[in-house]
XYZ file of C-alpha atoms in Angstrom:
319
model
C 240.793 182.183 128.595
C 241.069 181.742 132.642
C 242.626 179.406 134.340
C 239.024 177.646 135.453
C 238.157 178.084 131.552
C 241.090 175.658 130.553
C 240.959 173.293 133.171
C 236.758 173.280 132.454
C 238.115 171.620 128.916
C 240.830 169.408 130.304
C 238.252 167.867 132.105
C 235.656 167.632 129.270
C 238.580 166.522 126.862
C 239.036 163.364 129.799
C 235.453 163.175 130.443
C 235.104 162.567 126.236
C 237.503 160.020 125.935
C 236.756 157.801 129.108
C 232.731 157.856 127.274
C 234.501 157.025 123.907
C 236.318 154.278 125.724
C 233.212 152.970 127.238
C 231.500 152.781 124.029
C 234.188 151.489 121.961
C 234.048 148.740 125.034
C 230.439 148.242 124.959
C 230.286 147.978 121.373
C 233.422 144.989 121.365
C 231.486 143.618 124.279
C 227.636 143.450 122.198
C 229.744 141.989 119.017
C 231.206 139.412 120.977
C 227.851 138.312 122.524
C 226.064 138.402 119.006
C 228.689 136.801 117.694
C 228.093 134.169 120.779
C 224.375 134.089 119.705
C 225.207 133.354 115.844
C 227.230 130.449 116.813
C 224.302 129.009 119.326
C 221.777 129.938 116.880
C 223.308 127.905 114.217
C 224.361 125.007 116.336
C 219.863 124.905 117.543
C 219.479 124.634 113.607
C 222.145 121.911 112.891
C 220.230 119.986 115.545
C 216.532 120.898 114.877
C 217.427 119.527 110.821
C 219.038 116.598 112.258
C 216.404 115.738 114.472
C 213.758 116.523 111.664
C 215.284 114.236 109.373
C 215.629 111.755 111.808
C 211.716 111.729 112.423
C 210.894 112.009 108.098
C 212.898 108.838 107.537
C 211.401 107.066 110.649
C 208.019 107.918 109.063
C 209.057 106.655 106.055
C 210.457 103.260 107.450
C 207.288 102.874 108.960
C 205.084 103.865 106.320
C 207.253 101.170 104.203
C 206.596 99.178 106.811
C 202.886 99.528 106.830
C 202.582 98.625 103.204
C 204.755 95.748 103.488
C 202.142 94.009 106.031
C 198.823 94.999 103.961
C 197.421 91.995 102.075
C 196.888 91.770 98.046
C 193.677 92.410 96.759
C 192.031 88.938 95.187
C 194.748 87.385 97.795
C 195.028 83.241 96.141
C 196.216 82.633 99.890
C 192.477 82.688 100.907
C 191.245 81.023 98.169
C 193.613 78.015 99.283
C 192.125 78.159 102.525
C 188.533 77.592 100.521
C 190.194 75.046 98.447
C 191.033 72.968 101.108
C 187.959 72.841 102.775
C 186.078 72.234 99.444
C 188.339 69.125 98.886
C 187.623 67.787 102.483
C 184.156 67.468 101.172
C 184.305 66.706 97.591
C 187.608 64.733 97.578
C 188.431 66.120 93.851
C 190.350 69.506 94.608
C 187.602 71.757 93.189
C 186.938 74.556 94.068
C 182.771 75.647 94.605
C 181.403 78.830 92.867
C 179.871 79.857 96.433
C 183.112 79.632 97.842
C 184.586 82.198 94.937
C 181.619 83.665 95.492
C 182.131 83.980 99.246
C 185.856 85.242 98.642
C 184.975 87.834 96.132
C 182.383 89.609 98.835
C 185.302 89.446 101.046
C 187.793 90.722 98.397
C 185.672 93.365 97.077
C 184.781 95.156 101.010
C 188.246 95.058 101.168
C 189.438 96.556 98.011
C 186.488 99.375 98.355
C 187.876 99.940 102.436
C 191.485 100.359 101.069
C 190.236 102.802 98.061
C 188.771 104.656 100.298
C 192.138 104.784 102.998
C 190.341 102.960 105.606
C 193.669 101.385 107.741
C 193.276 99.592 110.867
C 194.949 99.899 113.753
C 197.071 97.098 114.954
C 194.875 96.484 118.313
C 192.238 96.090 115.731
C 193.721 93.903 113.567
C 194.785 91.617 116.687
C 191.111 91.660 117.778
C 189.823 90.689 114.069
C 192.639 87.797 114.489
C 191.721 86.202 117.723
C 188.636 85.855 116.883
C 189.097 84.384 113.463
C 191.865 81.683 115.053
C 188.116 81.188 116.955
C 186.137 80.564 114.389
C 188.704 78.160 112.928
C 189.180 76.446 116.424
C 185.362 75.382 116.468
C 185.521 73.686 112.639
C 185.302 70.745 112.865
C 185.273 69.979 108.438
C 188.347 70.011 108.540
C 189.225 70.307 112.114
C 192.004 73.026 112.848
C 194.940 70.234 113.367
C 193.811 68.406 110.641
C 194.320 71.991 108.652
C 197.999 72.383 110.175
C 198.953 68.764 109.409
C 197.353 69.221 105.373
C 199.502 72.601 105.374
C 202.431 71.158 107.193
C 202.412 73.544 109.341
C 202.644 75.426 112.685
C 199.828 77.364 114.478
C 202.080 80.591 114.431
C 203.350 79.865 110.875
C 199.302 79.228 109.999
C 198.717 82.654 111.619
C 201.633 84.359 109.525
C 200.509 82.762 106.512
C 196.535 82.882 106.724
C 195.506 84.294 109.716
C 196.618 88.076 109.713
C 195.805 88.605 106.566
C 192.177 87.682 106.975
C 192.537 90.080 110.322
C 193.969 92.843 108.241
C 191.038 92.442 105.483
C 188.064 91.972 108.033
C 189.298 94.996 110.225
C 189.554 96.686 107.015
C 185.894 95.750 106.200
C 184.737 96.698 109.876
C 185.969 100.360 109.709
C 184.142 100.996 105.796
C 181.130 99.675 107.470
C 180.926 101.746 110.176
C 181.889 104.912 107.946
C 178.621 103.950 106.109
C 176.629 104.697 109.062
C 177.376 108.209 108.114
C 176.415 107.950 104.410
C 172.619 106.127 105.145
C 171.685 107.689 108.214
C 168.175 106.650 109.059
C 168.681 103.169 107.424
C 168.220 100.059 108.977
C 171.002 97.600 109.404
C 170.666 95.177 106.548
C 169.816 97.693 103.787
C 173.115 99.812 104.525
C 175.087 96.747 104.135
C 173.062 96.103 100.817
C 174.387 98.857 98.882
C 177.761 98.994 100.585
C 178.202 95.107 99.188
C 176.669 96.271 95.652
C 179.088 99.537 95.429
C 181.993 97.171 96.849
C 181.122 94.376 93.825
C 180.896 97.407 91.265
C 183.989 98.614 92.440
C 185.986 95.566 92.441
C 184.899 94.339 88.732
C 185.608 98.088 87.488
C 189.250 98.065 88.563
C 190.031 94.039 88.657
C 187.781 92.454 86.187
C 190.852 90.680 84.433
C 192.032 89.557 87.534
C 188.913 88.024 88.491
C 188.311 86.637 85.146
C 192.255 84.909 85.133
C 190.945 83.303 88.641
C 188.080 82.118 87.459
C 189.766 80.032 84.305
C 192.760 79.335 87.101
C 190.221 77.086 89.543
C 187.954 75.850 86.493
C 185.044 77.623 87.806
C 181.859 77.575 86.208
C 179.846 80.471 85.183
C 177.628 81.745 87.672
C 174.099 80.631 87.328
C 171.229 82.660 86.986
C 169.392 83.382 90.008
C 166.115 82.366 91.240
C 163.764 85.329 91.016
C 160.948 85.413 93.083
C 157.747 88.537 93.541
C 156.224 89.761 96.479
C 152.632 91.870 95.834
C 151.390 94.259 98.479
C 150.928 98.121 99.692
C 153.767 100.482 100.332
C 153.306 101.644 103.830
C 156.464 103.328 104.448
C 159.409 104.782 102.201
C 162.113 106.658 103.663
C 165.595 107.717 101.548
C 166.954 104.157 100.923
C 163.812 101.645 101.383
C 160.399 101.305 101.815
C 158.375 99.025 103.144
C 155.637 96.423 101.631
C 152.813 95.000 103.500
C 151.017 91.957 101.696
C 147.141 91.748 102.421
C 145.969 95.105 103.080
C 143.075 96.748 102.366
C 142.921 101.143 100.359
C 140.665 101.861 103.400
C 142.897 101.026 106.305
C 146.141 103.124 105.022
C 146.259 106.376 106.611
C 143.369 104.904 109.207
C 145.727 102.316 110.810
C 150.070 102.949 111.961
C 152.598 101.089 110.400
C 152.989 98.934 113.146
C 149.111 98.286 113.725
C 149.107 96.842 110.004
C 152.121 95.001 110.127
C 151.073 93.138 112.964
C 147.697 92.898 111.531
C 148.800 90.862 108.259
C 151.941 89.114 110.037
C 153.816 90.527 107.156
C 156.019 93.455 106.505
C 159.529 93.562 104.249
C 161.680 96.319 103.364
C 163.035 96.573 99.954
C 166.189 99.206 99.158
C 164.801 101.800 97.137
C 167.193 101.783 94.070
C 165.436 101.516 90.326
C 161.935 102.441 91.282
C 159.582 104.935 89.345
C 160.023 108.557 91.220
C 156.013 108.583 91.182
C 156.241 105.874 93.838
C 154.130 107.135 96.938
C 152.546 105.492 99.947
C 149.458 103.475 99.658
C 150.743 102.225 95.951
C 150.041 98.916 95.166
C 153.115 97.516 93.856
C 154.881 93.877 92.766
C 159.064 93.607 93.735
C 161.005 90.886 92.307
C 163.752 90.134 94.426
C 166.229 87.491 94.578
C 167.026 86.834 98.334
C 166.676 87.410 101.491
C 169.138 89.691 103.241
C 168.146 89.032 106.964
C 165.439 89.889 109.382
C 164.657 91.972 112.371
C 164.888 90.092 115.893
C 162.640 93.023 117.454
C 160.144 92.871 114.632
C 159.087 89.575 114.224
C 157.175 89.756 111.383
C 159.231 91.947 109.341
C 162.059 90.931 107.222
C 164.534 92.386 104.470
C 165.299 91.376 100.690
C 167.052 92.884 98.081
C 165.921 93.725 94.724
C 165.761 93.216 90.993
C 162.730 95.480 89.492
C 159.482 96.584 90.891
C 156.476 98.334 89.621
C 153.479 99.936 89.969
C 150.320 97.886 90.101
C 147.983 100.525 91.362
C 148.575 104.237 92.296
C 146.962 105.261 95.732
């Protein structure tokens, strides 16, 4: 081998072991910065399950919370209320069937909202409470310091008490009764809140019949007395998918000849019935007779037309 030859592989024998160097260097140097990684890596975790637990267990505090602040169903605290306004008028501490009758409407909205995880906000819940505090401002049988002083009690202690659970319950009540709008689409106003009152009622003696029953023998409360029944004859004009509409007075020939409208103003007379329990045969032009019970409110456009629940109907004379 020359001279050149052997210094060539000196050179190449330095030249290897500088690059071995290096990449014994690099190699120390990556380890040491992965290892750097690992160590941040796991510190971000540490914190991120920290931080995570943190926010669980505030969510449960407040969900704890929540249900600490929502009222009873078939709350007695309401029913005292009732009580003492009964007494202010009857001077013997009884309780009135309407005014059980009043709470259990109440009671049962309420119990169908919650069933159905209807929760109010608390904005709403304030607004439902100032204007109850309102309402209870303007009585004047009792008066509201004449309530305080029979309670022995303050206005904020009254509000505690009393007033935020009615708030609670009627903002409750408010948000199922807008979802309804949804479920009878196409209805008018007083029918929808017809069968959301008669699903609420079913729903309430289903689940708390015992409850209501122990209530009932609690306050001495009579049984409720059958209702007056009363009929209305006429000539289905209208039906639609949860009422139809009765005219009283009119005539084979002028259906299909005259509107809706034209008729109604024509006899002075128009009421909608819900459309629950009829025969499926039921058309337009029918002659029918509705027994109903009471009236369930009017329409302020419509002066002649009105609303009222029902008991049976049937078919007098097909069109």
């Amino acid at each position: 081998m020359s001279k050149v030859d052997v210094r060539v592989v000196r050179d190449l024998s330095e030249s290897k072991k500088r690059v071995m160097a290096n990449v014994v260097q690099q190699l120390e140097q990556r380890d040491e910065k992965n290892s750097s990684k690992r160590w941040q890596y796991g510190v971000l975790t540490i914190i991120l399950n920290v931080c995570l637990g943190l926010f669980i267990l505030n969510q449960y505090k407040d969900n704890l919370q929540q249900a600490s602040n929502i009222p009873p169903v078939l709350d007695e605290r309401i029913i005292e209320l009732q009580l003492q306004k009964d007494t202010y008028f009857n001077g013997k501490k009884r309780l009135y069937r309407a005014s059980f009758d009043s709470f259990l409407y109440l009671e049962s909205t309420f119990a169908n909202a919650q069933s159905r995880k209807f929760i109010p906000s608390l904005e709403q819940v304030e607004k439902e409470l100032e204007q109850i505090m309102e309402d209870f401002s303007y009585d004047t049988m009792p008066t509201m310091n004449e309530r305080l002083q029979m309670l022995q009690m303050t206005e904020e202690e009254f509000i505690a008490t009393y007033g935020m659970s009615i708030a609670y319950k009627m903002a409750s009540v408010n948000l199922l009764m807008e979802a309804s709008r949804a479920d009878y689409i196409n209805t008018s106003d007083q029918i929808r809140t017809w069968f959301v009152e008669q699903e609420a009622m079913h729903y309430l003696k289903q689940h708390y019949r015992k409850d209501i029953a122990s209530l009932q023998e609690k306050y001495r409360l009579p049984e409720k007395e059958s209702q007056m029944m009363w009929k209305r004859s006429g000539t289905v004009l209208a039906i639609k998918e949860h009422e139809f509409l009765v005219v009283s007075g009119v005539f084979d020939n002028e259906v299909g000849q005259l509107s809706v409208d034209e008729l109604v103003q024509k006899h002075s007379n128009g009421t909608w019935f819900p459309l629950v329990d009829v025969p499926k045969t039921l058309s337009v032009g029918d002659r029918v007779e509705v027994q109903y019970s009471q009236a369930i409110g009017n329409d302020g456009s419509q002066p002649f037309i009105d609303f009222k629940d029902i008991v049976e109907m049937k078919i007098v004379k097909e069109y």
